[in-house]
GROMACS .gro file of C-alpha atoms in nm:
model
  248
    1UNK     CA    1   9.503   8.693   9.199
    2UNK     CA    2   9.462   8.813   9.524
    3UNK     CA    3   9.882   8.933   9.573
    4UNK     CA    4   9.862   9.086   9.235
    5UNK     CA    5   9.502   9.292   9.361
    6UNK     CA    6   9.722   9.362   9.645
    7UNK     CA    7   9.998   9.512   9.450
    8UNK     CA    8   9.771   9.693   9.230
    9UNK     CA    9   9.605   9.900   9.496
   10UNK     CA   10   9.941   9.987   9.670
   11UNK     CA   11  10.049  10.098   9.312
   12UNK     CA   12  10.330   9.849   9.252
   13UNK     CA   13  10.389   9.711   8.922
   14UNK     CA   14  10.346   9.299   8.902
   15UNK     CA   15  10.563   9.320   8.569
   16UNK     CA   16  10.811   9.022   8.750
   17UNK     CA   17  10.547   8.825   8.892
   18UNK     CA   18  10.567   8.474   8.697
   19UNK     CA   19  10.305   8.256   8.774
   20UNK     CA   20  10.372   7.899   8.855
   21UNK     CA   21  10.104   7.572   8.771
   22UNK     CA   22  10.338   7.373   9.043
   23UNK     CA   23  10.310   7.618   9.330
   24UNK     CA   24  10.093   7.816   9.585
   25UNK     CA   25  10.183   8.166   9.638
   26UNK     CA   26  10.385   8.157  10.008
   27UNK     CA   27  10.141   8.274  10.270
   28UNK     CA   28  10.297   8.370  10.620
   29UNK     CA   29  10.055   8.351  10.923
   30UNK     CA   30  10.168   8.522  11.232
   31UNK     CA   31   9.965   8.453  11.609
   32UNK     CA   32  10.067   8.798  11.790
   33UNK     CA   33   9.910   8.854  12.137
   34UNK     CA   34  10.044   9.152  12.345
   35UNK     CA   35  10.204   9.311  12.032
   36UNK     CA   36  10.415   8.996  12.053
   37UNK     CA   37  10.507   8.763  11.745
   38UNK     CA   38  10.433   8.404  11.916
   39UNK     CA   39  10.434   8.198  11.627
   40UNK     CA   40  10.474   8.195  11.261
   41UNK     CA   41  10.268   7.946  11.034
   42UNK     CA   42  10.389   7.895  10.675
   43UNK     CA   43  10.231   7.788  10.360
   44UNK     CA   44  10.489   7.705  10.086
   45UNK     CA   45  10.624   7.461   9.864
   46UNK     CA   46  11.054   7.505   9.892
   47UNK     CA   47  11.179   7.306   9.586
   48UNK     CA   48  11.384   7.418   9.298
   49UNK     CA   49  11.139   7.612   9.022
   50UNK     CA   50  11.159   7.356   8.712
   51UNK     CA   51  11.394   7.391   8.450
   52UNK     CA   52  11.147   7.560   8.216
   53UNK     CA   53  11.055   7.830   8.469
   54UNK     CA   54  11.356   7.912   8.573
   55UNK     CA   55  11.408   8.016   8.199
   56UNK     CA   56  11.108   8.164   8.134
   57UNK     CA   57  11.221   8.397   8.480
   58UNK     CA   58  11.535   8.465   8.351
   59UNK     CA   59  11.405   8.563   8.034
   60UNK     CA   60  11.119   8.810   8.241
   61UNK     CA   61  11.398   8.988   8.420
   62UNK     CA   62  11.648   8.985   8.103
   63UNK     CA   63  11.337   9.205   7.950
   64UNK     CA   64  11.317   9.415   8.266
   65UNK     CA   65  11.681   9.491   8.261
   66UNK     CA   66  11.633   9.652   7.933
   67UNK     CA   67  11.356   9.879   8.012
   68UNK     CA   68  11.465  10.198   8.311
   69UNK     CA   69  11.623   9.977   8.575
   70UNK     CA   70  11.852  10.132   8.850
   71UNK     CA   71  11.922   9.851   9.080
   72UNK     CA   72  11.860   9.484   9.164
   73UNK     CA   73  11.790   9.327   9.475
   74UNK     CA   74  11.824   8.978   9.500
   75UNK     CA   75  11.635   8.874   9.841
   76UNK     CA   76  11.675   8.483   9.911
   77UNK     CA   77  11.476   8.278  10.132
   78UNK     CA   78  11.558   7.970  10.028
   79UNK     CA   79  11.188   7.946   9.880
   80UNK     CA   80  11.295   7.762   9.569
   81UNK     CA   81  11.332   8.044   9.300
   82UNK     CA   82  11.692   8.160   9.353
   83UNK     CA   83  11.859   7.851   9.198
   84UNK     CA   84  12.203   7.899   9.077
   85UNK     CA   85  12.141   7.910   8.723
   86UNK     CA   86  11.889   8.241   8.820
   87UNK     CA   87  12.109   8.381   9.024
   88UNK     CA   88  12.446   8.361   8.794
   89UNK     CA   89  12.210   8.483   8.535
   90UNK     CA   90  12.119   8.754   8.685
   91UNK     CA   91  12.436   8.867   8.788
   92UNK     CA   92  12.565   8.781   8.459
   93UNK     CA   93  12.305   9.010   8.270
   94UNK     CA   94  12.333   9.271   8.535
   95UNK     CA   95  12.677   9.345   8.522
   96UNK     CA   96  12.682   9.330   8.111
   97UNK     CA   97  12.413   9.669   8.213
   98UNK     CA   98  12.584   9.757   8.439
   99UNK     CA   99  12.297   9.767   8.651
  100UNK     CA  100  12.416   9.746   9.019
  101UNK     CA  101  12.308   9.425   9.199
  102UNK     CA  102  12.256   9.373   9.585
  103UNK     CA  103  12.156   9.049   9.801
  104UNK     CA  104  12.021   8.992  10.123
  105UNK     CA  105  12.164   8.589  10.090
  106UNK     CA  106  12.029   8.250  10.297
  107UNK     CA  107  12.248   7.974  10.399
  108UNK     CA  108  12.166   7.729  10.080
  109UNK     CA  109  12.347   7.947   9.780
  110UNK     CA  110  12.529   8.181  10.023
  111UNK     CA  111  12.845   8.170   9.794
  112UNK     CA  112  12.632   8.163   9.462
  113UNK     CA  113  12.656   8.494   9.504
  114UNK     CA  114  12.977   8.601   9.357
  115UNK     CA  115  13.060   8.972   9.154
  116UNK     CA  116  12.750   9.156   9.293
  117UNK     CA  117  12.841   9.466   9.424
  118UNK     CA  118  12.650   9.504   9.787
  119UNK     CA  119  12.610   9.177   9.992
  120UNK     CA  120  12.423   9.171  10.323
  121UNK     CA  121  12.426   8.886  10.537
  122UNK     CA  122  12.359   8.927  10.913
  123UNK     CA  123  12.611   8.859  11.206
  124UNK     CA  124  12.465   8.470  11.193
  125UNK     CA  125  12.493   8.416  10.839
  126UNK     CA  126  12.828   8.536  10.819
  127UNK     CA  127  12.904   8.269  11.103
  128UNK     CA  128  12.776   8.004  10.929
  129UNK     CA  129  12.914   8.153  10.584
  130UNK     CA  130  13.257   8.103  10.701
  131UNK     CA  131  13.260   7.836  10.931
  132UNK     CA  132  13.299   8.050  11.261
  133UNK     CA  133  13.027   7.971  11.483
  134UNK     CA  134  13.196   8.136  11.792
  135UNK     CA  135  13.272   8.472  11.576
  136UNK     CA  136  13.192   8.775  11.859
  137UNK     CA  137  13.171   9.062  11.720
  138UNK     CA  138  13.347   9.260  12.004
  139UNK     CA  139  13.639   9.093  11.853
  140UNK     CA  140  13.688   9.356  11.580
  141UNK     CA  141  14.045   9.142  11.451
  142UNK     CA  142  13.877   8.831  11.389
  143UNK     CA  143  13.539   8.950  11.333
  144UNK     CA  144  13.762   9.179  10.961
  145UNK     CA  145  13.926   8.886  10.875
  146UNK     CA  146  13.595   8.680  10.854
  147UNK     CA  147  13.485   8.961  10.628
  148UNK     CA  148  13.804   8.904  10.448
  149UNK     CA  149  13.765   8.531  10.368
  150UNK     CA  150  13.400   8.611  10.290
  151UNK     CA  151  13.506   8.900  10.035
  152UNK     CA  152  13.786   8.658   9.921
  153UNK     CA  153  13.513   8.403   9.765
  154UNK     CA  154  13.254   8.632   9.662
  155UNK     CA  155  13.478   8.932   9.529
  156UNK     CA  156  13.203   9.184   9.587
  157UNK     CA  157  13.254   9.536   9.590
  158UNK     CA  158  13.062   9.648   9.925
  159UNK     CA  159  12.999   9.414  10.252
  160UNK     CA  160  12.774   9.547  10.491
  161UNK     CA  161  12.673   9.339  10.789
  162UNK     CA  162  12.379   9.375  11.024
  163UNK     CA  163  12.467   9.311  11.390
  164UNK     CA  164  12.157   9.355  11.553
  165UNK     CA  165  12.187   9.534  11.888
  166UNK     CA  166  12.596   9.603  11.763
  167UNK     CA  167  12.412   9.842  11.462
  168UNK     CA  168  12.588   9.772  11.149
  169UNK     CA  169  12.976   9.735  10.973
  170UNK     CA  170  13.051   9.892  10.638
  171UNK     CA  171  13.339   9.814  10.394
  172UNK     CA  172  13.461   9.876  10.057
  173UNK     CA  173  13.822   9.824   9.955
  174UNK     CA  174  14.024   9.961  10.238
  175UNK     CA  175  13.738  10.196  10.382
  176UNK     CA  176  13.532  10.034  10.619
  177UNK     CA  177  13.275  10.224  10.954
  178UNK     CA  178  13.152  10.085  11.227
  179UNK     CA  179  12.753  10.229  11.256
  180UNK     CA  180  12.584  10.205  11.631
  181UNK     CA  181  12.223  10.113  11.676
  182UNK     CA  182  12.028  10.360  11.733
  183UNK     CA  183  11.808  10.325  12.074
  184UNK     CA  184  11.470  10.201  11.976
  185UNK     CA  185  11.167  10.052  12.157
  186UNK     CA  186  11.138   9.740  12.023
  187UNK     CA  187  10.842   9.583  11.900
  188UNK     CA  188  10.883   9.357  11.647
  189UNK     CA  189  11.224   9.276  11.426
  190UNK     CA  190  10.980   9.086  11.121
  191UNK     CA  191  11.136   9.282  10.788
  192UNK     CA  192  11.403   9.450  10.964
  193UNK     CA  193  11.650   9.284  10.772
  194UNK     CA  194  11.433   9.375  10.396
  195UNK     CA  195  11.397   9.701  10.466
  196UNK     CA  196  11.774   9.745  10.533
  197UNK     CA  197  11.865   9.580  10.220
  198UNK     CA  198  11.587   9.780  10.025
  199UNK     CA  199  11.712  10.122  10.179
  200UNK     CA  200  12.087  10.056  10.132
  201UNK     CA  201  11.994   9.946   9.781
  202UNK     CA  202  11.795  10.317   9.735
  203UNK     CA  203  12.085  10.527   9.858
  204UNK     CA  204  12.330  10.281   9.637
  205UNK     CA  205  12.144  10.398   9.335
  206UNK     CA  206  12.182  10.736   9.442
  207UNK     CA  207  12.507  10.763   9.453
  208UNK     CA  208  12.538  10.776   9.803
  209UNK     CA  209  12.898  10.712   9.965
  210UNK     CA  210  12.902  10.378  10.212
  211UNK     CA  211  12.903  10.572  10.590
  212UNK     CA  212  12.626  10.715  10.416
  213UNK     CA  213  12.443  10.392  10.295
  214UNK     CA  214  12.492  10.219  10.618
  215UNK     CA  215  12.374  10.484  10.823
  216UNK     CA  216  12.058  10.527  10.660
  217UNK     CA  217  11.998  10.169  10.618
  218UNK     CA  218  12.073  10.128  10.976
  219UNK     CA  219  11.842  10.376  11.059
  220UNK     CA  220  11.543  10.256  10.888
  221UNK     CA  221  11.558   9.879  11.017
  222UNK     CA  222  11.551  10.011  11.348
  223UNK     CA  223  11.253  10.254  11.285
  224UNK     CA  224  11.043   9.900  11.158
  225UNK     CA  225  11.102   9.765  11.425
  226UNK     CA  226  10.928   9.964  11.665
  227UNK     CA  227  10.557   9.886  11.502
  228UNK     CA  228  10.442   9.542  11.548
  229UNK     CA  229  10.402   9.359  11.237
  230UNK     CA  230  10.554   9.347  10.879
  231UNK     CA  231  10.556   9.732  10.780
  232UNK     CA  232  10.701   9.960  10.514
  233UNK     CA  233  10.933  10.224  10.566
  234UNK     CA  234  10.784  10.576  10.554
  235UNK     CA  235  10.958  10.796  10.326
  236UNK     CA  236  10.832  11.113  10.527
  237UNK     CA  237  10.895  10.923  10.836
  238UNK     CA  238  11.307  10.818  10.715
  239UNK     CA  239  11.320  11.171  10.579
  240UNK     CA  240  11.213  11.353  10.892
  241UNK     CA  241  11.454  11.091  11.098
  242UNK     CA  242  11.719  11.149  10.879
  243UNK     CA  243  11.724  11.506  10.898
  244UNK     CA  244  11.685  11.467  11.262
  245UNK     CA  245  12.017  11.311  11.296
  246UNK     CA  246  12.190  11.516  11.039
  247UNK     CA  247  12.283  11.188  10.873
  248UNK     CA  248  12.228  11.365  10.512
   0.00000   0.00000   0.00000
């Protein structure tokens, strides 16, 4: 009740919320003392949704689909409901749609995630993806052809790595950039990583060529991370900075 009150005065629809007899809605506590994040305290049950509910989701976002959808993001934390029935389901349906899908993966079903057409890991997930723990991405040879084996199993159209301080890498077929980080004051990286994924997804569905995507996307994980806290992106704020930098 009290996430879907939440949702309703920020104006979000709750259309996909499912609501589960078996399981407390996650609830992240943060200790923060000098505008530092000290510790994180979850509350959270991580097992596999039941058969049955992983159906009756399925069947929620199959009815989405069909209504005035423009993109998907699939954003796993390895919380349970990403199984890989869901997640080859909704690929599946999304690609019948034609409906363009992107992921921000975890380790657990990181190569349940094949056909999509933007995947995001970060520098350490691709490590672990492939098996390369001592991958440096100053090594521009080896750090491609780990993005090569990774696009080899997936066979998604768009790869676009976070690198933290490094900025960001791009690639689609043969085309691939190389985006800087911009200098920021850092105060806290918390949702960094889902508002790059929810801003590359935006300029995806607008038709926005890759530099493009990545550079924005870039641009608004860094601007996050200057407020302590979990924050949204500003769409003045990413509008103003973006004309700043004569990105668009």
């Amino acid at each position: 009740k009290t996430f879907n009150d939440i949702l309703s005065i920020r104006g979000l629809s709750n259309e996909g919320i499912v609501k589960s007899a078996d399981r407390i809605t996650t609830i992240k506590t943060r200790v923060i003392g000098n505008n530092q994040h000290l510790l994180r305290i979850d509350e959270e049950v991580l097992s596999d949704i039941s058969a049955e509910e992983e159906q009756e989701f399925i069947e929620r976002v199959r009815s989405l689909m069909d209504t005035n959808v423009d993109a998907i993001i699939l954003e796993d934390y390895n919380k349970g409901l990403l199984t890989p029935k869901v997640i080859e389901s909704i690929i599946s349906l999304a690609n019948e749609r034609q409906i363009p899908v992107t992921v921000d993966p975890k380790k657990d079903n990181f190569f349940a995630y094949k056909n999509v057409t933007l995947f995001k890991p970060n520098l350490k997930e691709l490590k672990e993806g492939v098996g390369r723990s001592t991958l440096d991405v100053t090594d521009r040879n080896a750090f491609e052809e780990a993005v090569h084996e990774l696009e080899a199993q997936l066979d998604n159209q768009i790869t676009l790595v976070t690198l933290s301080e490094h900025g960001v890498f791009v690639k689609r077929d043969q085309g691939k950039h190389y985006i800087p980080a911009h200098i920021r004051n850092i105060a806290d990286v918390s949702g960094a990583g889902d508002t790059v994924i929810a801003v590359a997804t935006l300029c995806l569905a607008a038709g926005l060529e890759i530099e493009h995507i990545a550079d924005i996307a870039n641009l608004s994980g860094g601007l996050v991370c200057e407020v302590s806290g979990v924050v949204p992106i500003e769409a003045n704020l990413l509008r103003k900075e973006i004309a700043k930098l004569q990105l668009a």
